[in-house]
PDB file of C-alpha atoms in Angstrom:
ATOM      1  CA  MET A 204       0.000   0.000   0.000  1.00  0.00           C
ATOM      2  CA  TYR A 205       2.819   2.424   0.881  1.00  0.00           C
ATOM      3  CA  LYS A 206       4.569   1.678  -2.409  1.00  0.00           C
ATOM      4  CA  LEU A 207       1.414   2.586  -4.316  1.00  0.00           C
ATOM      5  CA  LEU A 208       1.082   5.831  -2.349  1.00  0.00           C
ATOM      6  CA  ILE A 209       4.726   6.776  -2.994  1.00  0.00           C
ATOM      7  CA  LEU A 210       4.352   5.970  -6.701  1.00  0.00           C
ATOM      8  CA  PHE A 211       1.263   8.188  -6.869  1.00  0.00           C
ATOM      9  CA  ILE A 212       3.050  11.090  -5.153  1.00  0.00           C
ATOM     10  CA  PHE A 213       6.053  10.980  -7.489  1.00  0.00           C
ATOM     11  CA  SER A 214       3.933  10.636 -10.611  1.00  0.00           C
ATOM     12  CA  SER A 215       1.817  13.651  -9.623  1.00  0.00           C
ATOM     13  CA  PHE A 216       4.826  16.014  -9.597  1.00  0.00           C
ATOM     14  CA  GLU A 217       4.885  16.159 -13.382  1.00  0.00           C
ATOM     15  CA  ILE A 218       1.149  16.832 -13.472  1.00  0.00           C
ATOM     16  CA  LEU A 219       1.621  19.798 -11.149  1.00  0.00           C
ATOM     17  CA  ALA A 220       4.438  21.143 -13.319  1.00  0.00           C
ATOM     18  CA  CYS A 221       1.831  21.989 -16.000  1.00  0.00           C
ATOM     19  CA  GLY A 222       3.638  21.613 -19.275  1.00  0.00           C
ATOM     20  CA  ASP A 223       6.999  21.667 -20.887  1.00  0.00           C
ATOM     21  CA  VAL A 224       9.478  24.348 -19.813  1.00  0.00           C
ATOM     22  CA  LYS A 225      11.569  25.829 -22.634  1.00  0.00           C
ATOM     23  CA  ALA A 226      14.125  28.637 -22.827  1.00  0.00           C
ATOM     24  CA  PHE A 227      12.987  31.553 -20.710  1.00  0.00           C
ATOM     25  CA  SER A 228      14.744  34.879 -20.452  1.00  0.00           C
ATOM     26  CA  PRO A 229      13.067  37.873 -18.812  1.00  0.00           C
ATOM     27  CA  PHE A 230      15.102  41.054 -18.316  1.00  0.00           C
ATOM     28  CA  ALA A 231      14.715  44.661 -17.173  1.00  0.00           C
ATOM     29  CA  ILE A 232      16.035  48.021 -18.329  1.00  0.00           C
ATOM     30  CA  ASN A 233      16.119  51.261 -16.355  1.00  0.00           C
ATOM     31  CA  HIS A 234      15.121  54.640 -17.762  1.00  0.00           C
ATOM     32  CA  GLN A 235      16.359  57.838 -16.119  1.00  0.00           C
ATOM     33  CA  ALA A 236      13.617  60.361 -15.365  1.00  0.00           C
ATOM     34  CA  GLN A 237      13.752  63.494 -17.493  1.00  0.00           C
ATOM     35  CA  ASN A 238      11.791  65.574 -14.999  1.00  0.00           C
ATOM     36  CA  LYS A 239      14.028  67.120 -12.310  1.00  0.00           C
ATOM     37  CA  SER A 240      11.453  66.598  -9.555  1.00  0.00           C
ATOM     38  CA  GLU A 241      11.385  62.845 -10.235  1.00  0.00           C
ATOM     39  CA  ARG A 242      15.169  62.208 -10.326  1.00  0.00           C
ATOM     40  CA  GLU A 243      15.064  60.220  -7.099  1.00  0.00           C
ATOM     41  CA  MET A 244      12.681  57.815  -8.846  1.00  0.00           C
ATOM     42  CA  ILE A 245      13.823  55.454 -11.580  1.00  0.00           C
ATOM     43  CA  GLU A 246      11.479  53.939 -14.133  1.00  0.00           C
ATOM     44  CA  TYR A 247      12.114  50.293 -14.917  1.00  0.00           C
ATOM     45  CA  GLU A 248      10.821  48.434 -17.938  1.00  0.00           C
ATOM     46  CA  ILE A 249      10.332  44.732 -17.240  1.00  0.00           C
ATOM     47  CA  LEU A 250      10.304  42.553 -20.364  1.00  0.00           C
ATOM     48  CA  SER A 251       8.715  39.147 -19.941  1.00  0.00           C
ATOM     49  CA  PRO A 252       8.549  36.422 -22.576  1.00  0.00           C
ATOM     50  CA  ILE A 253       4.947  35.987 -23.700  1.00  0.00           C
ATOM     51  CA  GLN A 254       5.156  32.212 -23.441  1.00  0.00           C
ATOM     52  CA  LYS A 255       6.871  29.787 -21.076  1.00  0.00           C
ATOM     53  CA  GLY A 256       6.500  26.221 -22.299  1.00  0.00           C
ATOM     54  CA  ASP A 257       2.827  25.660 -23.076  1.00  0.00           C
ATOM     55  CA  GLU A 258       1.614  28.488 -20.819  1.00  0.00           C
ATOM     56  CA  PHE A 259       1.290  32.211 -21.467  1.00  0.00           C
ATOM     57  CA  LEU A 260       2.048  35.165 -19.206  1.00  0.00           C
ATOM     58  CA  SER A 261      -1.007  35.943 -17.096  1.00  0.00           C
ATOM     59  CA  SER A 262       0.301  38.624 -14.719  1.00  0.00           C
ATOM     60  CA  VAL A 263       3.321  40.637 -13.607  1.00  0.00           C
ATOM     61  CA  THR A 264       3.448  41.702  -9.955  1.00  0.00           C
ATOM     62  CA  ALA A 265       5.935  43.928  -8.134  1.00  0.00           C
ATOM     63  CA  ARG A 266       6.359  43.719  -4.371  1.00  0.00           C
ATOM     64  CA  ILE A 267       8.499  44.764  -1.474  1.00  0.00           C
ATOM     65  CA  LYS A 268       7.713  42.426   1.407  1.00  0.00           C
ATOM     66  CA  GLY A 269       5.856  44.265   4.138  1.00  0.00           C
ATOM     67  CA  GLU A 270       5.554  47.437   2.013  1.00  0.00           C
ATOM     68  CA  PHE A 271       3.471  46.891  -1.118  1.00  0.00           C
ATOM     69  CA  ILE A 272       2.193  44.459  -3.745  1.00  0.00           C
ATOM     70  CA  VAL A 273       1.189  45.935  -7.118  1.00  0.00           C
ATOM     71  CA  ASN A 274      -0.076  44.198 -10.247  1.00  0.00           C
ATOM     72  CA  LEU A 275       1.541  45.825 -13.272  1.00  0.00           C
ATOM     73  CA  ASP A 276      -0.011  46.545 -16.645  1.00  0.00           C
ATOM     74  CA  ILE A 277       1.071  44.229 -19.475  1.00  0.00           C
ATOM     75  CA  ARG A 278       1.604  45.596 -23.013  1.00  0.00           C
ATOM     76  CA  ASP A 279       2.881  44.131 -26.255  1.00  0.00           C
ATOM     77  CA  ASP A 280       6.496  45.062 -26.937  1.00  0.00           C
ATOM     78  CA  HIS A 281       7.960  45.325 -30.432  1.00  0.00           C
ATOM     79  CA  ASN A 282      11.344  46.845 -29.531  1.00  0.00           C
ATOM     80  CA  TYR A 283      13.163  43.534 -29.045  1.00  0.00           C
ATOM     81  CA  VAL A 284      13.653  40.391 -31.101  1.00  0.00           C
ATOM     82  CA  GLY A 285      11.310  37.720 -29.789  1.00  0.00           C
ATOM     83  CA  GLU A 286       7.875  37.899 -28.250  1.00  0.00           C
ATOM     84  CA  TYR A 287       7.869  39.982 -25.083  1.00  0.00           C
ATOM     85  CA  TYR A 288       5.369  41.850 -22.977  1.00  0.00           C
ATOM     86  CA  SER A 289       6.547  45.007 -21.260  1.00  0.00           C
ATOM     87  CA  SER A 290       5.524  46.391 -17.883  1.00  0.00           C
ATOM     88  CA  TYR A 291       6.667  49.582 -16.201  1.00  0.00           C
ATOM     89  CA  LEU A 292       7.453  50.366 -12.577  1.00  0.00           C
ATOM     90  CA  SER A 293       8.818  53.575 -11.012  1.00  0.00           C
ATOM     91  CA  ILE A 294      10.414  53.287  -7.579  1.00  0.00           C
ATOM     92  CA  ALA A 295      12.941  55.137  -5.441  1.00  0.00           C
ATOM     93  CA  LYS A 296      16.562  54.122  -5.971  1.00  0.00           C
ATOM     94  CA  LYS A 297      16.822  52.891  -2.373  1.00  0.00           C
ATOM     95  CA  HIS A 298      14.315  50.067  -3.085  1.00  0.00           C
ATOM     96  CA  ILE A 299      16.102  48.399  -6.008  1.00  0.00           C
ATOM     97  CA  ASN A 300      17.597  45.617  -3.858  1.00  0.00           C
ATOM     98  CA  ASP A 301      14.298  44.853  -2.084  1.00  0.00           C
ATOM     99  CA  THR A 302      11.893  44.865  -5.037  1.00  0.00           C
ATOM    100  CA  GLU A 303      10.719  41.493  -6.319  1.00  0.00           C
ATOM    101  CA  ILE A 304       9.071  40.894  -9.682  1.00  0.00           C
ATOM    102  CA  ILE A 305       6.714  37.913  -9.936  1.00  0.00           C
ATOM    103  CA  LEU A 306       5.960  36.561 -13.415  1.00  0.00           C
ATOM    104  CA  SER A 307       2.927  34.246 -13.495  1.00  0.00           C
ATOM    105  CA  TYR A 308       2.329  31.864 -16.387  1.00  0.00           C
ATOM    106  CA  ASN A 309      -1.126  30.553 -15.564  1.00  0.00           C
ATOM    107  CA  THR A 310      -3.115  30.657 -18.793  1.00  0.00           C
ATOM    108  CA  THR A 311      -3.213  28.457 -21.881  1.00  0.00           C
ATOM    109  CA  LYS A 312      -4.201  31.254 -24.266  1.00  0.00           C
ATOM    110  CA  LYS A 313      -2.317  34.365 -25.322  1.00  0.00           C
ATOM    111  CA  ASP A 314      -5.378  36.553 -24.734  1.00  0.00           C
ATOM    112  CA  ARG A 315      -5.431  35.384 -21.051  1.00  0.00           C
ATOM    113  CA  SER A 316      -9.056  34.224 -21.346  1.00  0.00           C
ATOM    114  CA  THR A 317      -8.433  30.935 -19.525  1.00  0.00           C
ATOM    115  CA  VAL A 318      -6.847  30.302 -16.152  1.00  0.00           C
ATOM    116  CA  ILE A 319      -5.040  27.190 -14.962  1.00  0.00           C
ATOM    117  CA  PHE A 320      -4.209  26.549 -11.340  1.00  0.00           C
ATOM    118  CA  CYS A 321      -0.632  25.328 -11.482  1.00  0.00           C
ATOM    119  CA  ALA A 322       1.143  27.840  -9.251  1.00  0.00           C
ATOM    120  CA  ASN A 323       3.396  28.409 -12.249  1.00  0.00           C
ATOM    121  CA  TRP A 324       5.339  31.547 -11.366  1.00  0.00           C
ATOM    122  CA  ASN A 325       8.886  32.792 -11.076  1.00  0.00           C
ATOM    123  CA  VAL A 326      10.096  35.322  -8.500  1.00  0.00           C
ATOM    124  CA  TYR A 327      13.043  37.550  -9.432  1.00  0.00           C
ATOM    125  CA  LYS A 328      14.772  40.380  -7.647  1.00  0.00           C
ATOM    126  CA  LEU A 329      14.612  43.532  -9.786  1.00  0.00           C
ATOM    127  CA  LYS A 330      18.392  43.823  -9.518  1.00  0.00           C
ATOM    128  CA  GLU A 331      18.661  40.271 -10.918  1.00  0.00           C
ATOM    129  CA  LEU A 332      16.473  41.145 -13.938  1.00  0.00           C
ATOM    130  CA  LEU A 333      18.662  44.186 -14.600  1.00  0.00           C
ATOM    131  CA  ALA A 334      21.722  41.904 -14.708  1.00  0.00           C
ATOM    132  CA  PHE A 335      20.185  39.475 -17.247  1.00  0.00           C
ATOM    133  CA  GLU A 336      21.302  39.944 -20.834  1.00  0.00           C
ATOM    134  CA  PRO A 337      18.655  41.814 -22.834  1.00  0.00           C
ATOM    135  CA  ALA A 338      17.287  40.469 -26.100  1.00  0.00           C
ATOM    136  CA  GLU A 339      18.529  41.961 -29.359  1.00  0.00           C
ATOM    137  CA  VAL A 340      16.957  45.249 -30.401  1.00  0.00           C
ATOM    138  CA  ALA A 341      14.438  44.729 -33.195  1.00  0.00           C
ATOM    139  CA  PRO A 342      14.979  46.528 -36.493  1.00  0.00           C
ATOM    140  CA  PRO A 343      12.664  49.483 -37.086  1.00  0.00           C
ATOM    141  CA  PRO A 344       9.428  48.730 -38.940  1.00  0.00           C
ATOM    142  CA  PRO A 345       9.368  49.466 -42.674  1.00  0.00           C
ATOM    143  CA  PRO A 346       8.221  52.956 -43.627  1.00  0.00           C
ATOM    144  CA  ARG A 347       4.524  53.377 -44.199  1.00  0.00           C
ATOM    145  CA  LEU A 348       3.189  54.391 -47.581  1.00  0.00           C
ATOM    146  CA  PRO A 349       1.467  57.760 -47.652  1.00  0.00           C
ATOM    147  CA  ASP A 350      -2.298  57.609 -47.429  1.00  0.00           C
ATOM    148  CA  SER A 351      -3.856  58.029 -50.840  1.00  0.00           C
ATOM    149  CA  LYS A 352      -6.906  60.214 -50.481  1.00  0.00           C
TER     150      LYS A 352
END
């Protein structure tokens, strides 16, 4: 009986993993504020791969334990080679070492219309994302033809 229970427990680990995990490379870039009054704040752009294995990005959350938890907006990004979503966060310089970014991949559709309950997330320190190598910059789009009216 115990052998059957142990076999069941080990076989369920793959079920809880929810899909195949492929190459995955999020990164972050900082943008200096142009406004003098906001120089103590730094804006960070977090770039998250749209897909991780068979799952798609469902949410990006920023947190400092005991201070705040904020769900960030997710937008398509066309500035880098590959399929990335971008999210923005502005924080004081003193919080860079404490800020965590949580990337959740809990949907099976790109439009995030379905939810799976796999606890499929990755937690990164913002400083760690800044150290990751960014993707290549995408070439500019071709020029548009003038409207013919």
